[in-house]
Amino acid sequence: MGRLPRPTGDDIIYHAINRGNNRADVLGPDGERDMFLGDLARTKARYPFALFGYCLMSNHFHLLLKPAPGQSISRILQSLTVAHTWRHHRRQGTSGHVWQGRFRSPVIQDGDHLLVVLRYIEANPVRAAMVADPCEYTWSSHRCHGAGHADPLLDSFPEWEQLGRTEPERRARWRRKVRGEQPAKELDGVRSSVRSGRPYGAEDWVEVISHRLGIVREPRRRGRPSREKML
């Protein structure tokens, strides 16, 4: 399948992902992830968006966000990665590509599907065996959602409010959910969406939003799939 066009429009939620060029650990060195969060805050101030969740791994990042009316996911992600690339090279004394040229940004349905993706994002460090408890991972929205640490980058959203009547109740419920094993069907669904770029949500919603945004499935190319699509 060829590349899908970037979906645009107001009131759209995206799961944005990008990897280091050649899967390099561009966020691995000390201080690099903190620097990236600073660039994320500056990008958010310049090109407003609501941020519902994030996780910075050593060689890639996940963002769950909704651009403000009139903003585009392409502008936001380009601004973020360009800013980080400049600071990275200045700090490391390097040059060349830091991030893969084309990021991924499948559209996400609100409601339960948004929470499935947020759970997937915040459990990343546990699946990668970096920590046993997601609350222990510094560069993730779970430190706020699960442990109650203040995070000025994050915005509220209706699905969070519906997890409980009080903030402690919501945090406790979310901690249990993220610490538990996520169903294979959910993992496969999120991963398939990331690989293909297709919207993630209920089948009827996917059909409607694909038509609205002009996302059309292209004929599959012959030949062996690329290694990246097999992972």
Rosetta silent file (secondary structure, phi, psi, omega in degrees, C-alpha in Angstrom):
SEQUENCE: MGRLPRPTGDDIIYHAINRGNNRADVLGPDGERDMFLGDLARTKARYPFALFGYCLMSNHFHLLLKPAPGQSISRILQSLTVAHTWRHHRRQGTSGHVWQGRFRSPVIQDGDHLLVVLRYIEANPVRAAMVADPCEYTWSSHRCHGAGHADPLLDSFPEWEQLGRTEPERRARWRRKVRGEQPAKELDGVRSSVRSGRPYGAEDWVEVISHRLGIVREPRRRGRPSREKML
SCORE:     score description
SCORE:     0.000 S_00000001
   1 L     0.000  133.962  179.384    0.000    0.000    0.000 S_00000001
   2 L   -74.009  177.445 -179.720    1.323    3.430   -0.919 S_00000001
   3 L   -66.984  137.793  176.250    1.565    6.378    1.403 S_00000001
   4 L   -86.544  149.639  176.972   -1.716    7.780    2.648 S_00000001
   5 L   -68.006  154.042  176.441   -2.321   11.527    2.515 S_00000001
   6 L   -69.805  118.534  176.687   -2.052   13.480    5.746 S_00000001
   7 L   -70.747  139.346  178.873   -5.601   13.835    7.104 S_00000001
   8 L  -133.549  159.296  179.913   -6.467   17.388    8.101 S_00000001
   9 L   145.321  162.226 -179.698   -9.429   19.079    9.714 S_00000001
  10 L   -80.523  157.354  175.160  -10.607   20.471   13.013 S_00000001
  11 L    61.848   41.114  179.197  -11.515   18.365   16.037 S_00000001
  12 L  -118.005  134.888  178.946   -9.299   15.431   15.032 S_00000001
  13 E  -101.474  136.248 -178.287   -7.226   13.366   17.459 S_00000001
  14 E  -122.980  147.027  166.646   -3.915   11.891   16.282 S_00000001
  15 E  -105.349   99.504 -174.694   -1.515    9.258   17.529 S_00000001
  16 E   -96.759  133.426 -179.038    1.761   10.754   16.304 S_00000001
  17 E  -138.244  140.203  169.382    4.946    8.678   16.223 S_00000001
  18 E  -146.055  150.391 -178.738    8.407    9.245   14.838 S_00000001
  19 E  -114.923  156.393  172.693   11.653    7.296   15.134 S_00000001
  20 E   -62.625  147.950  178.980   15.258    8.297   15.114 S_00000001
  21 H   -56.731  131.131 -176.032   16.907    8.054   11.712 S_00000001
  22 H    58.212   26.553  179.214   18.024    4.441   11.188 S_00000001
  23 H    61.010   27.574  179.120   16.345    3.737   14.559 S_00000001
  24 L   -68.531  151.911  179.333   19.167    5.516   16.358 S_00000001
  25 L   -79.741   67.670 -175.269   18.779    6.282   20.083 S_00000001
  26 L   -70.295  -20.937  177.730   18.410   10.009   19.483 S_00000001
  27 L  -105.135   11.647 -177.090   16.612   10.476   22.802 S_00000001
  28 L   -78.672  -41.852 -176.574   18.931    8.169   24.706 S_00000001
  29 L   -59.181  151.661 -179.837   21.749   10.481   25.893 S_00000001
  30 L   -54.337  133.657  176.293   21.377   12.173   29.274 S_00000001
  31 L    85.025  -12.488 -174.970   19.274   15.303   29.106 S_00000001
  32 H   -68.059  -41.151 -178.766   18.031   14.646   25.576 S_00000001
  33 H   -70.331  -36.141  175.579   14.482   13.745   26.589 S_00000001
  34 H   -63.636  -39.862  178.083   14.216   16.753   28.891 S_00000001
  35 H   -64.023  -39.436  179.012   15.372   18.934   26.006 S_00000001
  36 H   -64.005  -40.792  178.216   12.751   17.351   23.753 S_00000001
  37 H   -63.342  -34.979  174.583   10.010   18.114   26.286 S_00000001
  38 H   -63.950  -42.144  176.858   11.147   21.733   26.267 S_00000001
  39 H   -65.105  -35.746  177.951   10.849   21.798   22.485 S_00000001
  40 H   -64.129  -41.866  178.690    7.414   20.209   22.789 S_00000001
  41 H   -64.083  -41.457  179.830    6.284   22.965   25.172 S_00000001
  42 H   -68.401  -38.289  176.953    7.569   25.692   22.840 S_00000001
  43 H   -64.164  -40.779  179.925    5.901   24.067   19.838 S_00000001
  44 H   -63.206  -36.449  178.393    2.628   23.837   21.769 S_00000001
  45 H   -70.741  -34.199 -176.893    2.793   27.551   22.570 S_00000001
  46 H   -82.613  -41.939 -179.966    3.483   28.467   18.940 S_00000001
  47 L  -124.598   86.819 -168.423    1.086   26.044   17.245 S_00000001
  48 L   -57.039  140.637  173.631   -1.578   25.275   19.873 S_00000001
  49 E  -155.600  156.503  173.902   -2.828   21.754   20.408 S_00000001
  50 E   -90.787  129.143 -179.405   -4.358   19.726   23.228 S_00000001
  51 E  -109.298  120.031 -177.258   -2.001   17.033   24.506 S_00000001
  52 E  -100.916  -23.554 -179.896   -3.655   14.009   26.112 S_00000001
  53 E  -170.677  158.771  177.510   -0.673   11.692   26.477 S_00000001
  54 E  -161.123  160.856  170.810    2.942   11.095   25.504 S_00000001
  55 E  -154.267  128.554  177.472    5.902    8.785   25.997 S_00000001
  56 E  -105.749  113.025  175.616    9.512    9.414   25.010 S_00000001
  57 L   -95.566 -177.426 -175.540   11.503    6.239   24.423 S_00000001
  58 L   -71.375  -32.619 -176.364   15.191    6.120   23.537 S_00000001
  59 L  -123.155    7.011  177.685   14.693    5.976   19.763 S_00000001
  60 E  -161.403  167.584  177.188   11.111    7.151   19.212 S_00000001
  61 E  -134.342  156.375  173.722    8.248    9.140   20.688 S_00000001
  62 E  -123.812  135.673  173.687    4.477    8.855   20.964 S_00000001
  63 E  -132.250  136.628  173.276    2.098   11.813   21.235 S_00000001
  64 E  -114.530  108.125 -168.140   -1.684   11.709   21.586 S_00000001
  65 E  -144.980  161.072  175.745   -2.892   15.144   20.578 S_00000001
  66 E  -131.327  110.151  178.940   -5.626   17.256   19.009 S_00000001
  67 E   -59.947  146.023  174.682   -4.541   20.361   17.062 S_00000001
  68 L   -67.411  157.688  177.864   -6.426   23.571   17.785 S_00000001
  69 L   -51.737  131.602  179.966   -8.756   24.826   15.016 S_00000001
  70 L    91.001  -10.905  178.132   -6.700   26.089   12.093 S_00000001
  71 L   -96.680  159.892 -179.960   -3.574   24.145   13.074 S_00000001
  72 L  -126.864  148.337  178.995   -2.244   21.083   11.260 S_00000001
  73 H   -62.895  -35.386  179.962   -0.507   17.959   12.498 S_00000001
  74 H   -63.760  -44.717 -179.965    2.170   18.369    9.810 S_00000001
  75 H   -63.726  -42.099 -178.909    3.070   21.877   10.952 S_00000001
  76 H   -63.578  -50.986 -176.820    3.186   20.806   14.601 S_00000001
  77 H   -68.961  -36.112  177.317    5.376   17.744   14.058 S_00000001
  78 H   -64.955  -45.030  179.250    7.663   19.501   11.593 S_00000001
  79 H   -61.004  -42.779 -178.936    8.208   22.386   14.001 S_00000001
  80 H   -63.960  -49.593 -175.729    8.899   19.992   16.868 S_00000001
  81 H   -72.458  -33.006  175.821   11.392   17.772   15.062 S_00000001
  82 H   -65.590  -44.362  179.398   13.196   20.683   13.384 S_00000001
  83 H   -62.235  -44.525 -179.789   13.602   22.440   16.737 S_00000001
  84 H   -67.249  -38.781  178.925   14.872   19.293   18.416 S_00000001
  85 H   -58.900  -44.746 -179.837   17.228   18.506   15.532 S_00000001
  86 H   -61.127  -46.006 -178.827   18.840   21.950   15.819 S_00000001
  87 H   -69.560  -36.855  178.628   19.333   21.616   19.579 S_00000001
  88 H   -60.979  -48.790 -179.479   20.513   18.025   19.272 S_00000001
  89 H   -65.255  -39.010  179.503   23.237   18.915   16.775 S_00000001
  90 H   -64.456  -37.859 -177.628   24.285   21.945   18.787 S_00000001
  91 H   -77.461  -39.300 -175.291   24.542   19.847   21.939 S_00000001
  92 H   -93.689  -11.803 -176.966   26.184   16.786   20.385 S_00000001
  93 L    68.742   37.844 -176.375   28.360   18.556   17.799 S_00000001
  94 L  -119.593 -177.745  176.411   26.867   16.478   14.992 S_00000001
  95 L  -151.878  170.265  178.243   25.082   17.024   11.674 S_00000001
  96 L   100.097 -173.150 -177.657   22.709   15.207    9.342 S_00000001
  97 L   -71.165  136.616  174.937   19.275   13.653    9.754 S_00000001
  98 L  -105.560  -44.331 -178.344   18.105   12.992   13.310 S_00000001
  99 E  -109.757  153.764  173.601   14.512   11.869   12.694 S_00000001
 100 L   -59.730  146.608 -172.970   12.978    9.724    9.982 S_00000001
 101 L   -62.980  -36.561 -174.684   11.633   11.917    7.233 S_00000001
 102 L  -118.629  116.206  177.253    7.994   10.873    7.454 S_00000001
 103 L   -81.103  168.389  177.299    6.252   10.567   10.805 S_00000001
 104 E  -110.300  141.875 -176.932    3.129    8.483   11.384 S_00000001
 105 L  -152.975   63.466  177.515   -0.107   10.045   12.604 S_00000001
 106 L   -62.470  146.984  178.360   -3.191    7.811   12.397 S_00000001
 107 E   -79.548  141.238 -175.599   -6.475    9.434   13.397 S_00000001
 108 E  -119.048  135.173  175.014   -8.027    8.153   16.633 S_00000001
 109 L   -73.881  143.380  177.572  -11.698    7.947   17.573 S_00000001
 110 L   -73.852 -179.550 -178.454  -12.594    9.582   20.862 S_00000001
 111 L    81.493 -141.144 -175.388  -14.164    7.643   23.738 S_00000001
 112 H   -60.097  -35.392 -177.940  -12.968    4.126   24.528 S_00000001
 113 H   -67.418  -35.053  175.273  -10.589    3.991   21.561 S_00000001
 114 H   -61.146  -42.955 -179.851   -8.736    7.066   22.781 S_00000001
 115 H   -67.453  -33.651  175.738   -8.204    5.356   26.149 S_00000001
 116 H   -61.421  -45.055 -179.452   -6.955    2.199   24.418 S_00000001
 117 H   -68.640  -41.028  177.884   -4.297    4.229   22.602 S_00000001
 118 H   -61.326  -42.492  177.099   -3.371    6.183   25.734 S_00000001
 119 H   -61.318  -43.660  177.826   -2.945    2.919   27.637 S_00000001
 120 H   -58.770  -44.851 -178.391   -0.775    1.562   24.823 S_00000001
 121 H   -64.246  -49.095 -173.386    1.400    4.686   24.892 S_00000001
 122 H   -74.268  -19.175  177.468    1.865    4.841   28.654 S_00000001
 123 L   -88.642   -1.206 -178.489    2.639    1.111   28.975 S_00000001
 124 H   -51.426  -49.610 -177.634    5.481    1.333   26.443 S_00000001
 125 H   -63.407  -28.421  177.852    8.310    1.430   29.028 S_00000001
 126 H   -73.921  -44.825  178.028    6.905   -1.664   30.777 S_00000001
 127 H   -61.784  -31.372  179.136    6.600   -3.648   27.544 S_00000001
 128 L   -85.181    4.145  179.133   10.189   -2.659   26.745 S_00000001
 129 L    60.044   31.964  177.061   11.287   -3.916   30.209 S_00000001
 130 L   -86.793  -31.371  176.174   12.675   -0.491   31.114 S_00000001
 131 L  -144.458  159.003  175.485   10.610   -0.272   34.319 S_00000001
 132 L   -89.538  -30.229 -178.445    8.292   -2.586   36.235 S_00000001
 133 L  -119.237  121.546 -178.104    5.883    0.189   37.200 S_00000001
 134 H   -60.160  -22.695  177.460    4.905    2.784   34.559 S_00000001
 135 H   -66.230  -19.361 -178.075    4.714    5.430   37.316 S_00000001
 136 H   -81.871  -12.730 -175.938    8.506    5.113   37.650 S_00000001
 137 L   -86.377  121.983 -170.781    9.166    6.253   34.090 S_00000001
 138 L   -70.425  -37.782 -168.393   10.001    9.953   34.036 S_00000001
 139 L  -100.617   55.160 -178.706    9.289   10.838   30.406 S_00000001
 140 E  -149.411  150.503  177.052    5.671    9.775   30.133 S_00000001
 141 L   -67.604  -11.173 -179.091    2.261   11.244   30.816 S_00000001
 142 H   -69.285  -23.537  175.698    1.631    8.340   33.191 S_00000001
 143 H   -62.383  -29.725  174.340    3.570   10.127   35.928 S_00000001
 144 H   -84.626  -53.364 -175.674    0.704   12.610   35.888 S_00000001
 145 H   -66.564  -36.758 -176.146   -2.192   10.287   35.105 S_00000001
 146 L   -96.786  -34.899 -174.163   -1.060    7.451   37.353 S_00000001
 147 L  -110.618   -9.808  175.916    1.006    9.079   40.102 S_00000001
 148 L    84.652   12.447  176.419   -0.427   12.589   40.248 S_00000001
 149 L   -70.819  134.782  179.172    2.732   14.532   39.354 S_00000001
 150 L   -63.192  137.593  178.846    1.873   17.943   37.915 S_00000001
 151 L  -142.193  100.590 -176.816    2.523   18.186   34.174 S_00000001
 152 L   -65.881  -13.641  178.697    1.791   21.549   32.522 S_00000001
 153 L   -71.976  -27.856 -170.170    2.075   19.983   29.070 S_00000001
 154 L   -87.335  150.304  177.811   -1.078   17.907   29.501 S_00000001
 155 L  -118.716  154.375  177.833   -4.684   18.925   28.915 S_00000001
 156 L   -76.976  159.255  178.045   -7.886   17.502   30.353 S_00000001
 157 L  -153.161  151.540 -171.987  -10.282   15.480   28.216 S_00000001
 158 H   -56.602  -37.689 -177.334  -13.777   14.047   28.784 S_00000001
 159 H   -61.636  -34.755  178.224  -12.679   10.411   28.790 S_00000001
 160 H   -68.036  -44.823 -178.560  -10.391   11.074   31.755 S_00000001
 161 H   -61.393  -28.536 -177.213  -13.114   12.791   33.743 S_00000001
 162 L   -82.052   -3.140  179.329  -15.380    9.793   33.197 S_00000001
 163 L   -75.098  -17.269 -179.618  -12.949    7.378   34.872 S_00000001
 164 L  -179.755  169.576 -177.222  -14.154    8.413   38.329 S_00000001
 165 L   -82.350  -24.588  179.417  -15.813   11.083   40.419 S_00000001
 166 L  -125.709  160.204  179.958  -12.590   12.326   42.043 S_00000001
 167 H   -62.808  -44.894  176.404   -9.023   12.730   40.801 S_00000001
 168 H   -58.546  -38.192  178.155   -7.604   10.111   43.237 S_00000001
 169 H   -65.461  -41.767  179.118  -10.284    7.672   42.088 S_00000001
 170 H   -64.761  -43.928 -179.447   -9.456    8.323   38.432 S_00000001
 171 H   -63.222  -44.173 -179.079   -5.722    7.910   39.018 S_00000001
 172 H   -62.312  -42.659  179.749   -6.154    4.656   40.948 S_00000001
 173 H   -65.407  -40.284 -179.086   -8.384    3.179   38.264 S_00000001
 174 H   -70.131  -37.941  176.660   -6.001    4.221   35.507 S_00000001
 175 H   -57.794  -47.732 -179.562   -2.962    2.824   37.339 S_00000001
 176 H   -60.123  -39.188 -177.477   -4.616   -0.576   37.591 S_00000001
 177 H   -67.818  -46.300 -176.829   -5.514   -0.484   33.918 S_00000001
 178 H   -71.588  -33.230  178.042   -2.061    0.468   32.643 S_00000001
 179 H   -71.188  -26.738  179.571   -0.292   -1.997   34.958 S_00000001
 180 L   -74.670  164.308 -179.727   -2.497   -4.820   33.727 S_00000001
 181 L   -76.244  124.359 -178.877   -1.823   -6.753   30.538 S_00000001
 182 L   -75.358  136.031 -179.099   -3.471   -5.075   27.584 S_00000001
 183 L   -55.531  142.510 -178.444   -5.605   -7.431   25.469 S_00000001
 184 H   -59.069  -34.733 -179.952   -3.887   -8.723   22.348 S_00000001
 185 H   -62.330  -40.007  178.513   -6.760   -7.477   20.187 S_00000001
 186 H   -68.280  -45.092  179.014   -6.157   -3.913   21.377 S_00000001
 187 H   -59.044  -46.798 -179.378   -2.386   -4.160   20.898 S_00000001
 188 H   -63.037  -38.832 -179.408   -2.809   -5.574   17.400 S_00000001
 189 H   -65.385  -44.375  179.362   -5.347   -2.893   16.508 S_00000001
 190 H   -66.247  -44.964 -178.539   -3.147   -0.001   17.607 S_00000001
 191 H   -64.634  -39.329  177.584   -0.044   -1.463   15.956 S_00000001
 192 H   -63.119  -40.038  177.902   -1.895   -2.115   12.713 S_00000001
 193 H   -62.750  -42.246  179.857   -3.111    1.481   12.704 S_00000001
 194 H   -64.886  -45.195 -177.627    0.436    2.761   13.225 S_00000001
 195 H   -65.380  -41.713 -172.880    1.887    0.570   10.474 S_00000001
 196 H   -91.446  -22.984 -174.382   -0.811    1.313    7.912 S_00000001
 197 L    81.597    5.719 -179.778   -1.738    4.872    8.841 S_00000001
 198 L   -76.430  150.141  176.295   -5.409    3.887    8.900 S_00000001
 199 L   -58.145  151.353  178.054   -7.754    5.488   11.475 S_00000001
 200 E  -114.281  118.787 -179.343   -8.247    3.563   14.716 S_00000001
 201 L   172.827 -168.512  177.145  -11.813    3.207   15.962 S_00000001
 202 L   -64.346  149.733 -173.221  -15.095    1.392   15.429 S_00000001
 203 H   -57.318  -43.846 -178.840  -15.563    0.063   11.890 S_00000001
 204 H   -67.035  -36.159  177.287  -18.470    2.349   11.009 S_00000001
 205 H   -66.323  -42.139  179.417  -16.585    5.394   12.354 S_00000001
 206 H   -58.655  -41.526  179.305  -13.461    4.433   10.379 S_00000001
 207 H   -63.726  -44.202 -178.300  -15.534    4.321    7.201 S_00000001
 208 H   -67.060  -48.006 -175.681  -17.106    7.722    7.874 S_00000001
 209 H   -69.532  -33.518  177.735  -13.893    9.507    8.923 S_00000001
 210 H   -64.388  -41.629  177.997  -11.930    7.984    6.027 S_00000001
 211 H   -66.111  -43.617 -178.441  -14.498    9.325    3.573 S_00000001
 212 H   -62.148  -39.989 -174.989  -14.568   12.730    5.286 S_00000001
 213 H   -95.249   -0.644  178.542  -10.784   13.108    5.258 S_00000001
 214 L    73.476   30.172  177.977  -10.191   11.568    1.848 S_00000001
 215 L   -89.457  108.908 -175.517   -8.249    8.587    3.169 S_00000001
 216 L  -117.658  129.716  177.627   -8.515    6.008    0.394 S_00000001
 217 L   -67.023  128.521  179.302   -6.934    2.582    0.500 S_00000001
 218 L   -95.136  156.687  179.300   -4.515    2.209   -2.392 S_00000001
 219 L   -59.029  141.241  178.705   -3.834   -1.068   -4.209 S_00000001
 220 L   -70.453  134.120  178.172   -1.230   -3.236   -2.495 S_00000001
 221 L   -75.628  149.003  177.075    2.093   -3.325   -4.301 S_00000001
 222 L   -75.770  159.453  178.104    3.486   -6.647   -5.411 S_00000001
 223 L   105.327  173.841 -177.838    6.587   -8.060   -3.858 S_00000001
 224 L   -72.397  136.476  178.240    7.834   -8.715   -0.382 S_00000001
 225 L   -65.738  154.663  179.650    6.790   -6.154    2.257 S_00000001
 226 L   -65.171  157.772 -179.881    9.479   -3.920    3.692 S_00000001
 227 H   -59.059  -39.893 -177.950   11.178   -4.995    6.915 S_00000001
 228 H   -61.696  -38.502 -178.389    9.628   -2.026    8.766 S_00000001
 229 H   -74.503  -16.311  179.468    6.100   -3.119    7.820 S_00000001
 230 H   -87.438  -12.529 -176.105    6.819   -6.653    9.070 S_00000001
 231 L   -85.078    0.000    0.000    7.797   -5.452   12.565 S_00000001
